[in-house]
């Protein structure tokens, strides 16, 4: 399973954009890039996923590098509710392999 | 529509006992996967079922087993419980195998404490 590298923690101010990076230099051509987040005392929650092109949904945007060796999750306006652990996951086989993720703190 | 339902929410068992946890996926979803979450190891993949067949298995001992029924409901069983099995067990459901071109929906989990 291809591995991902994320910073352990990041801080953001409320109502400012947040860019969460993820490196995945060993990604295979068929690996999807998934992002999940886990709020305290809850199960993980799907955020977004993509294969090659940038993706947008109501929660976030996913920017994928042209060589696909890295990606960035973009939260356009962070709120206090966005404070969570964000996981970047690669896969195409049916299992989600979670790393340590990035703990995002949002300051009011 | 109803989300993923895991029962029970909390469980206390004694070392050596066995336990069965249940997961009801979102209606229409055929893929169910199970994860163990501990403070030390984080979220670890246990196994994945799709249409009653186990498609993937994580690196856990044979004491951990599971199954999926024809209505897509799934159970996982842990036999001969050890203290280290204390964890939050999470179930996820998706319309097709998770990590492919789909999103997975997680339940709230079952908190297992082994004493």
mmCIF file of C-alpha atoms in Angstrom:
data_model
loop_
_atom_site.group_PDB
_atom_site.id
_atom_site.type_symbol
_atom_site.label_atom_id
_atom_site.label_comp_id
_atom_site.label_asym_id
_atom_site.label_seq_id
_atom_site.Cartn_x
_atom_site.Cartn_y
_atom_site.Cartn_z
ATOM 1 C CA UNK A 1 0.000 0.000 0.000
ATOM 2 C CA UNK A 2 1.361 3.386 -0.989
ATOM 3 C CA UNK A 3 2.216 5.690 1.930
ATOM 4 C CA UNK A 4 1.358 9.293 2.583
ATOM 5 C CA UNK A 5 3.236 11.942 4.548
ATOM 6 C CA UNK A 6 1.399 14.731 6.340
ATOM 7 C CA UNK A 7 2.490 17.347 8.893
ATOM 8 C CA UNK A 8 1.577 16.326 12.429
ATOM 9 C CA UNK A 9 -0.259 19.546 13.190
ATOM 10 C CA UNK A 10 -1.327 22.869 11.714
ATOM 11 C CA UNK A 11 -2.992 25.982 13.036
ATOM 12 C CA UNK A 12 -5.408 28.307 11.345
ATOM 13 C CA UNK A 13 -7.459 31.345 12.230
ATOM 14 C CA UNK A 14 -11.193 31.202 11.971
ATOM 15 C CA UNK A 15 -12.634 32.351 8.630
ATOM 16 C CA UNK A 16 -9.264 32.088 6.888
ATOM 17 C CA UNK A 17 -8.407 29.510 4.203
ATOM 18 C CA UNK A 18 -6.467 26.410 5.212
ATOM 19 C CA UNK A 19 -4.193 24.392 2.955
ATOM 20 C CA UNK A 20 -3.421 20.896 4.243
ATOM 21 C CA UNK A 21 -0.585 19.227 2.311
ATOM 22 C CA UNK A 22 -0.028 15.547 1.632
ATOM 23 C CA UNK A 23 2.941 13.888 -0.070
ATOM 24 C CA UNK A 24 2.520 10.543 -1.780
ATOM 25 C CA UNK A 25 5.538 9.978 -3.986
ATOM 26 C CA UNK A 26 4.885 6.233 -4.437
ATOM 27 C CA UNK A 27 1.304 6.628 -5.640
ATOM 28 C CA UNK A 28 0.295 4.220 -8.375
ATOM 29 C CA UNK A 29 -1.633 5.179 -11.471
ATOM 30 C CA UNK A 30 -4.852 3.644 -10.168
ATOM 31 C CA UNK A 31 -4.722 4.993 -6.601
ATOM 32 C CA UNK A 32 -7.461 7.396 -5.632
ATOM 33 C CA UNK A 33 -6.585 10.186 -3.192
ATOM 34 C CA UNK A 34 -9.059 10.351 -0.339
ATOM 35 C CA UNK A 35 -9.420 12.769 2.526
ATOM 36 C CA UNK A 36 -11.285 11.978 5.702
ATOM 37 C CA UNK A 37 -11.462 13.876 8.945
ATOM 38 C CA UNK A 38 -12.240 12.830 12.465
ATOM 39 C CA UNK A 39 -13.775 15.202 14.947
ATOM 40 C CA UNK A 40 -13.304 14.469 18.640
ATOM 41 C CA UNK A 41 -15.341 11.503 19.866
ATOM 42 C CA UNK A 42 -16.732 10.739 16.411
ATOM 43 C CA UNK A 43 -16.051 8.275 13.629
ATOM 44 C CA UNK A 44 -14.157 9.497 10.562
ATOM 45 C CA UNK A 45 -16.100 11.603 8.086
ATOM 46 C CA UNK A 46 -15.578 11.660 4.330
ATOM 47 C CA UNK A 47 -14.335 14.979 2.972
ATOM 48 C CA UNK A 48 -13.390 14.540 -0.665
ATOM 49 C CA UNK A 49 -11.601 12.275 -3.120
ATOM 50 C CA UNK A 50 -10.088 12.467 -6.576
ATOM 51 C CA UNK A 51 -7.934 10.671 -9.104
ATOM 52 C CA UNK A 52 -6.196 13.134 -11.408
ATOM 53 C CA UNK A 53 -8.161 16.336 -11.715
ATOM 54 C CA UNK A 54 -8.855 18.923 -9.043
ATOM 55 C CA UNK A 55 -12.157 18.374 -7.258
ATOM 56 C CA UNK A 56 -14.572 20.650 -5.451
ATOM 57 C CA UNK A 57 -17.497 19.890 -3.198
ATOM 58 C CA UNK A 58 -19.498 21.713 -0.566
ATOM 59 C CA UNK A 59 -16.931 20.962 2.122
ATOM 60 C CA UNK A 60 -13.576 21.517 0.463
ATOM 61 C CA UNK A 61 -11.415 21.497 -2.643
ATOM 62 C CA UNK A 62 -8.746 18.978 -3.560
ATOM 63 C CA UNK A 63 -5.807 20.162 -5.601
ATOM 64 C CA UNK A 64 -3.750 17.355 -7.147
ATOM 65 C CA UNK A 65 -0.254 17.967 -8.501
ATOM 66 C CA UNK A 66 0.273 17.210 -12.157
ATOM 67 C CA UNK A 67 2.634 14.314 -11.340
ATOM 68 C CA UNK A 68 0.196 13.170 -8.617
ATOM 69 C CA UNK A 69 2.996 12.893 -6.083
ATOM 70 C CA UNK A 70 1.344 15.402 -3.800
ATOM 71 C CA UNK A 71 -2.057 16.911 -3.101
ATOM 72 C CA UNK A 72 -3.562 19.688 -1.008
ATOM 73 C CA UNK A 73 -6.867 19.804 0.780
ATOM 74 C CA UNK A 74 -8.242 23.324 0.834
ATOM 75 C CA UNK A 75 -10.812 24.507 3.357
ATOM 76 C CA UNK A 76 -11.908 27.848 2.005
ATOM 77 C CA UNK A 77 -13.041 29.425 5.280
ATOM 78 C CA UNK A 78 -12.103 27.534 8.417
ATOM 79 C CA UNK A 79 -14.637 27.418 11.220
ATOM 80 C CA UNK A 80 -14.226 26.148 14.763
ATOM 81 C CA UNK A 81 -16.126 23.042 13.697
ATOM 82 C CA UNK A 82 -13.309 22.205 11.253
ATOM 83 C CA UNK A 83 -10.917 21.457 14.120
ATOM 84 C CA UNK A 84 -10.194 17.769 13.594
ATOM 85 C CA UNK A 85 -7.613 15.224 12.516
ATOM 86 C CA UNK A 86 -7.385 15.168 8.712
ATOM 87 C CA UNK A 87 -6.269 11.975 6.999
ATOM 88 C CA UNK A 88 -4.923 11.726 3.470
ATOM 89 C CA UNK A 89 -5.347 8.165 2.180
ATOM 90 C CA UNK A 90 -4.427 6.415 -1.047
ATOM 91 C CA UNK A 91 -6.203 3.340 -2.273
ATOM 92 C CA UNK A 92 -7.921 1.380 -4.945
ATOM 93 C CA UNK A 93 -8.417 -2.018 -3.390
ATOM 94 C CA UNK A 94 -11.277 -1.474 -0.970
ATOM 95 C CA UNK A 95 -9.373 -0.751 2.222
ATOM 96 C CA UNK A 96 -8.607 2.626 3.732
ATOM 97 C CA UNK A 97 -5.132 2.725 5.288
ATOM 98 C CA UNK A 98 -5.034 5.607 7.751
ATOM 99 C CA UNK A 99 -1.750 7.290 8.698
ATOM 100 C CA UNK A 100 -1.302 9.605 11.670
ATOM 101 C CA UNK A 101 -2.996 12.502 9.934
ATOM 102 C CA UNK A 102 -2.752 16.236 10.548
ATOM 103 C CA UNK A 103 -4.346 17.721 13.638
ATOM 104 C CA UNK A 104 -5.864 21.047 12.635
ATOM 105 C CA UNK A 105 -6.425 23.650 15.318
ATOM 106 C CA UNK A 106 -8.664 26.585 14.497
ATOM 107 C CA UNK A 107 -8.273 29.692 16.588
ATOM 108 C CA UNK A 108 -11.175 32.124 17.042
ATOM 109 C CA UNK B 1 -31.784 8.018 5.312
ATOM 110 C CA UNK B 2 -30.420 6.237 8.381
ATOM 111 C CA UNK B 3 -26.668 6.200 8.864
ATOM 112 C CA UNK B 4 -24.388 3.357 9.854
ATOM 113 C CA UNK B 5 -25.543 1.780 13.095
ATOM 114 C CA UNK B 6 -23.182 -0.025 15.405
ATOM 115 C CA UNK B 7 -24.285 -1.948 18.450
ATOM 116 C CA UNK B 8 -23.589 -1.966 21.259
ATOM 117 C CA UNK B 9 -22.028 1.451 21.784
ATOM 118 C CA UNK B 10 -20.133 0.410 24.893
ATOM 119 C CA UNK B 11 -19.009 -2.970 26.132
ATOM 120 C CA UNK B 12 -16.939 -4.237 29.056
ATOM 121 C CA UNK B 13 -15.562 -7.755 28.848
ATOM 122 C CA UNK B 14 -13.154 -9.862 30.863
ATOM 123 C CA UNK B 15 -9.898 -11.264 29.533
ATOM 124 C CA UNK B 16 -10.415 -14.603 27.861
ATOM 125 C CA UNK B 17 -14.027 -13.959 26.908
ATOM 126 C CA UNK B 18 -15.250 -13.470 23.386
ATOM 127 C CA UNK B 19 -17.284 -10.618 21.960
ATOM 128 C CA UNK B 20 -19.463 -9.993 18.916
ATOM 129 C CA UNK B 21 -20.015 -6.528 17.523
ATOM 130 C CA UNK B 22 -22.681 -5.652 15.011
ATOM 131 C CA UNK B 23 -22.842 -3.172 12.153
ATOM 132 C CA UNK B 24 -25.853 -2.253 10.050
ATOM 133 C CA UNK B 25 -24.772 -0.375 6.920
ATOM 134 C CA UNK B 26 -26.670 2.299 5.078
ATOM 135 C CA UNK B 27 -29.540 0.807 3.114
ATOM 136 C CA UNK B 28 -28.355 -0.301 -0.312
ATOM 137 C CA UNK B 29 -24.675 -0.381 0.607
ATOM 138 C CA UNK B 30 -22.985 -3.706 -0.042
ATOM 139 C CA UNK B 31 -19.504 -2.976 1.287
ATOM 140 C CA UNK B 32 -18.709 -3.041 4.993
ATOM 141 C CA UNK B 33 -15.275 -2.611 6.485
ATOM 142 C CA UNK B 34 -14.047 -2.681 10.063
ATOM 143 C CA UNK B 35 -11.326 -0.647 11.797
ATOM 144 C CA UNK B 36 -9.730 -0.651 15.216
ATOM 145 C CA UNK B 37 -8.707 2.652 16.779
ATOM 146 C CA UNK B 38 -6.360 2.884 19.746
ATOM 147 C CA UNK B 39 -4.368 5.859 21.070
ATOM 148 C CA UNK B 40 -1.091 4.108 20.323
ATOM 149 C CA UNK B 41 -1.725 2.605 16.893
ATOM 150 C CA UNK B 42 -4.312 4.965 15.473
ATOM 151 C CA UNK B 43 -6.865 3.675 12.976
ATOM 152 C CA UNK B 44 -6.030 0.217 11.674
ATOM 153 C CA UNK B 45 -7.868 -1.698 8.981
ATOM 154 C CA UNK B 46 -9.286 -5.055 10.110
ATOM 155 C CA UNK B 47 -11.231 -6.463 7.166
ATOM 156 C CA UNK B 48 -13.609 -5.609 4.365
ATOM 157 C CA UNK B 49 -16.642 -7.455 3.090
ATOM 158 C CA UNK B 50 -18.478 -6.960 -0.164
ATOM 159 C CA UNK B 51 -21.588 -8.972 -1.010
ATOM 160 C CA UNK B 52 -20.871 -11.473 1.787
ATOM 161 C CA UNK B 53 -17.288 -12.118 0.652
ATOM 162 C CA UNK B 54 -14.211 -11.027 2.548
ATOM 163 C CA UNK B 55 -12.147 -9.098 0.042
ATOM 164 C CA UNK B 56 -9.398 -7.707 2.202
ATOM 165 C CA UNK B 57 -7.918 -8.526 5.589
ATOM 166 C CA UNK B 58 -5.606 -6.460 7.726
ATOM 167 C CA UNK B 59 -2.685 -7.633 9.805
ATOM 168 C CA UNK B 60 -4.543 -8.929 12.841
ATOM 169 C CA UNK B 61 -4.399 -12.347 14.514
ATOM 170 C CA UNK B 62 -6.930 -15.042 13.738
ATOM 171 C CA UNK B 63 -8.797 -14.206 16.948
ATOM 172 C CA UNK B 64 -10.388 -11.427 14.939
ATOM 173 C CA UNK B 65 -12.992 -12.635 12.492
ATOM 174 C CA UNK B 66 -16.017 -11.306 10.731
ATOM 175 C CA UNK B 67 -18.840 -12.096 8.442
ATOM 176 C CA UNK B 68 -21.446 -10.385 6.337
ATOM 177 C CA UNK B 69 -25.017 -11.502 5.904
ATOM 178 C CA UNK B 70 -27.197 -11.411 2.799
ATOM 179 C CA UNK B 71 -28.820 -8.170 4.009
ATOM 180 C CA UNK B 72 -25.305 -6.628 4.178
ATOM 181 C CA UNK B 73 -25.311 -6.434 7.957
ATOM 182 C CA UNK B 74 -21.955 -7.435 9.353
ATOM 183 C CA UNK B 75 -20.597 -8.805 12.581
ATOM 184 C CA UNK B 76 -17.089 -9.019 13.885
ATOM 185 C CA UNK B 77 -15.996 -11.419 16.566
ATOM 186 C CA UNK B 78 -12.988 -11.337 18.827
ATOM 187 C CA UNK B 79 -12.219 -14.506 20.737
ATOM 188 C CA UNK B 80 -9.989 -14.974 23.777
ATOM 189 C CA UNK B 81 -9.947 -11.274 24.553
ATOM 190 C CA UNK B 82 -6.711 -9.631 25.657
ATOM 191 C CA UNK B 83 -6.236 -6.331 27.475
ATOM 192 C CA UNK B 84 -4.716 -4.910 24.300
ATOM 193 C CA UNK B 85 -7.982 -5.441 22.436
ATOM 194 C CA UNK B 86 -9.472 -2.511 24.315
ATOM 195 C CA UNK B 87 -10.258 -0.039 21.582
ATOM 196 C CA UNK B 88 -12.880 1.792 19.585
ATOM 197 C CA UNK B 89 -14.120 -0.481 16.802
ATOM 198 C CA UNK B 90 -15.467 1.378 13.801
ATOM 199 C CA UNK B 91 -17.529 0.117 10.934
ATOM 200 C CA UNK B 92 -17.800 1.832 7.567
ATOM 201 C CA UNK B 93 -20.210 1.215 4.738
ATOM 202 C CA UNK B 94 -20.077 2.191 1.089
ATOM 203 C CA UNK B 95 -21.940 1.382 -2.083
ATOM 204 C CA UNK B 96 -18.837 -0.142 -3.651
ATOM 205 C CA UNK B 97 -15.513 -1.124 -2.092
ATOM 206 C CA UNK B 98 -14.129 1.775 -0.064
ATOM 207 C CA UNK B 99 -11.001 3.538 -1.334
ATOM 208 C CA UNK B 100 -12.116 3.053 -4.903
ATOM 209 C CA UNK B 101 -14.251 5.771 -6.503
ATOM 210 C CA UNK B 102 -16.667 6.163 -3.623
ATOM 211 C CA UNK B 103 -17.081 7.605 -0.145
ATOM 212 C CA UNK B 104 -17.329 5.551 3.016
ATOM 213 C CA UNK B 105 -19.682 6.384 5.859
ATOM 214 C CA UNK B 106 -18.537 5.530 9.356
ATOM 215 C CA UNK B 107 -20.586 4.623 12.377
ATOM 216 C CA UNK B 108 -20.053 6.043 15.850
ATOM 217 C CA UNK B 109 -18.172 2.931 16.887
ATOM 218 C CA UNK B 110 -18.282 0.411 19.700
ATOM 219 C CA UNK B 111 -16.049 1.194 22.659
ATOM 220 C CA UNK B 112 -14.716 -2.140 23.961
ATOM 221 C CA UNK B 113 -12.967 -2.280 27.312
ATOM 222 C CA UNK B 114 -11.269 -5.511 28.363
ATOM 223 C CA UNK B 115 -10.570 -5.861 32.080
#
